[in-house]
PDB file of C-alpha atoms in Angstrom:
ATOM      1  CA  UNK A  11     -18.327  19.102 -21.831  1.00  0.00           C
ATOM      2  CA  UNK A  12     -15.912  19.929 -24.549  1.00  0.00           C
ATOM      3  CA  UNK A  13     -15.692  18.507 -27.736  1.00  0.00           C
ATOM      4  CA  UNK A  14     -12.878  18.760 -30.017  1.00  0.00           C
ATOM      5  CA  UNK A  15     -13.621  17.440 -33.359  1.00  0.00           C
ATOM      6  CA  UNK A  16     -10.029  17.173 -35.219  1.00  0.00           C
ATOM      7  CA  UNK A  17     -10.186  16.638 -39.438  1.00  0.00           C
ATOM      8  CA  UNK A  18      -7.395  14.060 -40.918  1.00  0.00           C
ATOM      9  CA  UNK A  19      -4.666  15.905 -42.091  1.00  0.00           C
ATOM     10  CA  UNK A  20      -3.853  15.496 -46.137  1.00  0.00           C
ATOM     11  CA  UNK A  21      -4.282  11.775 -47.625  1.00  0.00           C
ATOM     12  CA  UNK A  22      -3.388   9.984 -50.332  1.00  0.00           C
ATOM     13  CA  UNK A  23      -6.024   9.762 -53.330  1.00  0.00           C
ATOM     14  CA  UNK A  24      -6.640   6.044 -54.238  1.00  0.00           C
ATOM     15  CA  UNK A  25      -8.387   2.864 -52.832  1.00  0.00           C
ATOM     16  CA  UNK A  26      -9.184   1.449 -50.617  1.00  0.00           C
ATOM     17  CA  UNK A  27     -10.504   4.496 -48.750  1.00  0.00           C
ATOM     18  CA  UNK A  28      -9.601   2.776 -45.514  1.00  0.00           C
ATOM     19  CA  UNK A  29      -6.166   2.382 -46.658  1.00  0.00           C
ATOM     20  CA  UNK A  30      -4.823   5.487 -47.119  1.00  0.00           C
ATOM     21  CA  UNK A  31      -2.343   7.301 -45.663  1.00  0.00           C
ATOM     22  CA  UNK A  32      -0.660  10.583 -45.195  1.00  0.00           C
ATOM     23  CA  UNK A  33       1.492  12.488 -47.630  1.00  0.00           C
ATOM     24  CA  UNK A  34       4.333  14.098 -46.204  1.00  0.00           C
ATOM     25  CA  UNK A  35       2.948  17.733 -46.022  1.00  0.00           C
ATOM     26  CA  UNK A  36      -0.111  15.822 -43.808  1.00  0.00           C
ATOM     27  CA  UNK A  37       2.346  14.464 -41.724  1.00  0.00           C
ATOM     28  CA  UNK A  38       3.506  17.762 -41.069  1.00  0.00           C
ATOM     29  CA  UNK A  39       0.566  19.529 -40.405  1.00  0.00           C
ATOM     30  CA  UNK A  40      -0.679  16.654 -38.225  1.00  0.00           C
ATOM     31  CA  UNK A  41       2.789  17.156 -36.069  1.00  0.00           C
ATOM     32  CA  UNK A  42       1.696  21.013 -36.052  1.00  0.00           C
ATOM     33  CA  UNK A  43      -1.919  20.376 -34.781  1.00  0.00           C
ATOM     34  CA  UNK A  44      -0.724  17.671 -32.233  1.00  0.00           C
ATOM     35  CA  UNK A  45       2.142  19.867 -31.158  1.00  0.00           C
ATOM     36  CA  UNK A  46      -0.912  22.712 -29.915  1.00  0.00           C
ATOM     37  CA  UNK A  47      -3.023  19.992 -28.826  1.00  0.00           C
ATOM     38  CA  UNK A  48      -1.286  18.471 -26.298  1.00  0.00           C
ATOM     39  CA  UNK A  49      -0.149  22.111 -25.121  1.00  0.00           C
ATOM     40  CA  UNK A  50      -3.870  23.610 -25.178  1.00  0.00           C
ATOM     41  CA  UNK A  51      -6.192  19.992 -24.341  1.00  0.00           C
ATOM     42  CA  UNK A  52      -7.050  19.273 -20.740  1.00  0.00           C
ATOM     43  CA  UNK A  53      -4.769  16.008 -19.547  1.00  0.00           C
ATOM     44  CA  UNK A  54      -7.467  13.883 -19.185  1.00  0.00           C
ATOM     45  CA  UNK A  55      -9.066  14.189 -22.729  1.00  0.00           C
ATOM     46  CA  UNK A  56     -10.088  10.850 -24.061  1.00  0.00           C
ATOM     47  CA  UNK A  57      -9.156  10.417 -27.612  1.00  0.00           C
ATOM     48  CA  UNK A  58     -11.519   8.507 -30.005  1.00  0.00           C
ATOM     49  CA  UNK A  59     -10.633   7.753 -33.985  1.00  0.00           C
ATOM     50  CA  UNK A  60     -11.669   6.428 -37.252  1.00  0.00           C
ATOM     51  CA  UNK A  61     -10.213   2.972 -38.100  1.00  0.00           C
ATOM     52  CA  UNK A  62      -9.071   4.772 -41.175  1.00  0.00           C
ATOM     53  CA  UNK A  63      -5.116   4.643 -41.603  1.00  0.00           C
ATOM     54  CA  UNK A  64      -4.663   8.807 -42.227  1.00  0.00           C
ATOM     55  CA  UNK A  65      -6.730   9.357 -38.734  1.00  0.00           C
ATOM     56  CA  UNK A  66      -4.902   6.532 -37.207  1.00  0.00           C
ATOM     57  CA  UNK A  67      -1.688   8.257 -38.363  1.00  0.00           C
ATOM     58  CA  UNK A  68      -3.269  11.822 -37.216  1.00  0.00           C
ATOM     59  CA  UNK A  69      -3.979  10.573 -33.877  1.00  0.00           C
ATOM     60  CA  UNK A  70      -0.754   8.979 -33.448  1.00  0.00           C
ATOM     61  CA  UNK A  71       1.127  12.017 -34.136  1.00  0.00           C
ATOM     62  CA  UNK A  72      -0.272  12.880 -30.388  1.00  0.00           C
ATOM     63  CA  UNK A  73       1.967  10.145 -28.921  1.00  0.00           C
ATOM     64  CA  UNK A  74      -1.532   9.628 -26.651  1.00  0.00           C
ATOM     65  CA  UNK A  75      -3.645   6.464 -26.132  1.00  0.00           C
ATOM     66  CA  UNK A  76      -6.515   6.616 -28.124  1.00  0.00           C
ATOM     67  CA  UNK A  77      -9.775   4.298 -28.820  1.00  0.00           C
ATOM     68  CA  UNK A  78     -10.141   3.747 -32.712  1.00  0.00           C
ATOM     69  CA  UNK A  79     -14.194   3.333 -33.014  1.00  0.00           C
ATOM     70  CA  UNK A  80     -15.853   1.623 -36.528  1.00  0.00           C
ATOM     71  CA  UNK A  81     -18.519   4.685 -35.877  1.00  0.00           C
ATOM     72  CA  UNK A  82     -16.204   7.430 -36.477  1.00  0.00           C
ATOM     73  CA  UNK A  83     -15.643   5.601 -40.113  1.00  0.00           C
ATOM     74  CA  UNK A  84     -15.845   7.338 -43.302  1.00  0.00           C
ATOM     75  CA  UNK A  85     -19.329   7.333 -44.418  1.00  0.00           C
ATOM     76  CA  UNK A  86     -20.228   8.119 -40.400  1.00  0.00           C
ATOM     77  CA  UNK A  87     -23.654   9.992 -39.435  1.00  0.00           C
ATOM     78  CA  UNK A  88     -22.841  12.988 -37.211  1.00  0.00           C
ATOM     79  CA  UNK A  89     -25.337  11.839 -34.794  1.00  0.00           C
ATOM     80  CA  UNK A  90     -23.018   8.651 -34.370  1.00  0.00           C
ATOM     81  CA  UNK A  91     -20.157  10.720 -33.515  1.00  0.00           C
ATOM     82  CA  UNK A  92     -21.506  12.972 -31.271  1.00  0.00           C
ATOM     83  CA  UNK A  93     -23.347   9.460 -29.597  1.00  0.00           C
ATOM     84  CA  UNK A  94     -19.727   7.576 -29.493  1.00  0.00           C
ATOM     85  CA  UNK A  95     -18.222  11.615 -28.059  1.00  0.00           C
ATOM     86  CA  UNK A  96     -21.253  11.565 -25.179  1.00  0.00           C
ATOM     87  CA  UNK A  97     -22.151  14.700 -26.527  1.00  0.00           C
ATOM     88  CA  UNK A  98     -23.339  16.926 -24.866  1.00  0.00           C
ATOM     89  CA  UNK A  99     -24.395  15.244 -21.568  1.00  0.00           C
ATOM     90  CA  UNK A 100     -20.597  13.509 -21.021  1.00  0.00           C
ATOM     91  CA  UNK A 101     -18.139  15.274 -18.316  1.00  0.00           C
ATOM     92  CA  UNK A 102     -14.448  16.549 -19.492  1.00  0.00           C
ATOM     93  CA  UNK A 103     -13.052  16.532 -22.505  1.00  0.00           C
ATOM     94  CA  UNK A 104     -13.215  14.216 -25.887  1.00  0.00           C
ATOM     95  CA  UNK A 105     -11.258  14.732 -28.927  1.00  0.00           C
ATOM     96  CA  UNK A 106     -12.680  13.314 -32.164  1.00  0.00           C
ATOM     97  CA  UNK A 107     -10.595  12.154 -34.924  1.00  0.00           C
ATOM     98  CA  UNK A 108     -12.369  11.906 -38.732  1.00  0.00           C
ATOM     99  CA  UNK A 109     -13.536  12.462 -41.729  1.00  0.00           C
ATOM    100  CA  UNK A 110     -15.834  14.975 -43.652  1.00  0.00           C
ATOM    101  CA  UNK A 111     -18.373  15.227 -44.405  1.00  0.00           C
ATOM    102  CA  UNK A 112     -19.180  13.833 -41.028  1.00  0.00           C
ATOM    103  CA  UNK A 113     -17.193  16.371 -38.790  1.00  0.00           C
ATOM    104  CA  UNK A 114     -18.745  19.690 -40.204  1.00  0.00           C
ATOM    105  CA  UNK A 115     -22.274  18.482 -39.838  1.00  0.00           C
ATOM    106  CA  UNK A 116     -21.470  17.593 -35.996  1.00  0.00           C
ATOM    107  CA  UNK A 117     -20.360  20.526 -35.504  1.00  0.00           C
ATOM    108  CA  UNK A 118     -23.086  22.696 -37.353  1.00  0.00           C
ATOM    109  CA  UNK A 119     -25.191  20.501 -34.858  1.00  0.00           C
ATOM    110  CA  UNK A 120     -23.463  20.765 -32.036  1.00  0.00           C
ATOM    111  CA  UNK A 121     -23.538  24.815 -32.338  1.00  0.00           C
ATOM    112  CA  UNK A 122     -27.143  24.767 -33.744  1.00  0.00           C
ATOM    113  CA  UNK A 123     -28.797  21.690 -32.662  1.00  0.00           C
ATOM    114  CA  UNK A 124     -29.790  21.399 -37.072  1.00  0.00           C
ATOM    115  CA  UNK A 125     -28.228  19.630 -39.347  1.00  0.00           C
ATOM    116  CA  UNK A 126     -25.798  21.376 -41.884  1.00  0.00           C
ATOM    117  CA  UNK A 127     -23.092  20.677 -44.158  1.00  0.00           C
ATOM    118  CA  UNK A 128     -19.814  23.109 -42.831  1.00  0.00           C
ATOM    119  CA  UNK A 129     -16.596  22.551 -44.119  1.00  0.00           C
ATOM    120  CA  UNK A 130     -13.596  21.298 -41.840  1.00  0.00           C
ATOM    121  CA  UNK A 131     -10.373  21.928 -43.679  1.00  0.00           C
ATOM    122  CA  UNK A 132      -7.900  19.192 -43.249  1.00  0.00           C
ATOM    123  CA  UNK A 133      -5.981  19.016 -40.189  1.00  0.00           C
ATOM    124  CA  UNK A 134      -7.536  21.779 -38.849  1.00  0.00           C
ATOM    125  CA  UNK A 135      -9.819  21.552 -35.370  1.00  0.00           C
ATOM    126  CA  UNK A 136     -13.014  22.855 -34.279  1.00  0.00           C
ATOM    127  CA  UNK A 137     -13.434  22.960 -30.116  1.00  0.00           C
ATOM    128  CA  UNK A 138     -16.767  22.875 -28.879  1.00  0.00           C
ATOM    129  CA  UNK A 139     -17.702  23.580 -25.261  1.00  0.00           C
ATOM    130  CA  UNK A 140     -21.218  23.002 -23.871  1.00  0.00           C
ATOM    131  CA  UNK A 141     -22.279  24.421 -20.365  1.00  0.00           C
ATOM    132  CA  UNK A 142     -25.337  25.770 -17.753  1.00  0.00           C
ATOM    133  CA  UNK A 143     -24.792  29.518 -16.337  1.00  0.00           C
ATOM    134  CA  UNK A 144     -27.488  29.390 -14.210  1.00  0.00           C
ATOM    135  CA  UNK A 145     -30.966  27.333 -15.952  1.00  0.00           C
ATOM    136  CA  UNK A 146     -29.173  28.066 -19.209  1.00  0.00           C
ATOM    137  CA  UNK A 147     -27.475  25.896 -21.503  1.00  0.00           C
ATOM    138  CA  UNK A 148     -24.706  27.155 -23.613  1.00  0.00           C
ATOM    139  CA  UNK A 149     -22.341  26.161 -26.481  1.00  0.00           C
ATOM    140  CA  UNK A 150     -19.497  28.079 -27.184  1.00  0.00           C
ATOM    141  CA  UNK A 151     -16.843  28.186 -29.718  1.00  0.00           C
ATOM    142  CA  UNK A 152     -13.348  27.786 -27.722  1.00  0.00           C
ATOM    143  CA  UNK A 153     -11.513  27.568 -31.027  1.00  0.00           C
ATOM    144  CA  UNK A 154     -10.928  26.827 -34.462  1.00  0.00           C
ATOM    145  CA  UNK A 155      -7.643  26.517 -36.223  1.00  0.00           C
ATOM    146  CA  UNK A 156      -6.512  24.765 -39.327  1.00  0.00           C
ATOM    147  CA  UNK A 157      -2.599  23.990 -39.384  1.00  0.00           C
ATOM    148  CA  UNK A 158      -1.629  27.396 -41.829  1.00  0.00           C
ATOM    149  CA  UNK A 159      -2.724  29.054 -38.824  1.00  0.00           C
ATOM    150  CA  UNK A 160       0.188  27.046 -36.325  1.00  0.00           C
TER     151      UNK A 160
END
């Protein structure tokens, strides 16, 4: 299975946290990140988000269908996003669009199977493959990229 957990590109301050949107430079970098995306991502990828309106706009800029989820909300455990991904048991691809702190502790777990607090920038992605060579089970790091990189 491959997870790709994707970070909101650059909000708005204010409130209601739900409620915010992009600035124009996150617009931008989510075009950038989607642009790779949907060059690099298996086609049959399903596409989960936050109800949040910057992930809804970040997942949008994919010009994909996409499932927005109330467990990939801000305030999210990392155990309910990797549940709501199917990680790691699930076959093909997910992509995961949300929020920190949530994203950098799924991932921390997903490498390390503990819990840790690791930083996703915004916009940027972290892609997460789990698989068996042999009796072994393996995770590996397929990529990480924030949009400066793009």
């Amino acid at each position: 299975m491959d997870i790709i957990l994707w970070r909101h590109a650059e909000a708005e301050e204010g409130s209601p946290d739900l409620a915010r949107k992009l600035t124009s430079h996150g617009e931008q970098q989510a075009a950038k990140m989607a642009a790779w995306l949907k060059q690099h991502m298996p086609g049959n990828t399903r596409i989960i988000a936050s109800p949040a309106q910057r992930t809804q706009q970040t997942a949008k800029s994919l010009g994909m269908e996409f499932t927005t989820l109330d467990a990939l909300a801000p305030g999210a455990s990392p155990q309910a996003l990797l549940e709501a991904a199917g990680w790691p048991l699930s076959k093909g691809s997910v992509l995961v669009i949300g929020h920190q702190p949530t994203l950098g502790m799924a991932a921390a777990y997903a490498m390390t199977r503990r819990t840790q607090y690791w930083s996703v920038r915004k916009g940027a992605i972290w892609w997460i493959a789990n698989r068996r060579r042999g009796e072994e089970e393996q995770t590996v790091l397929r990529a990480m990229l924030t949009p400066e990189l793009l």
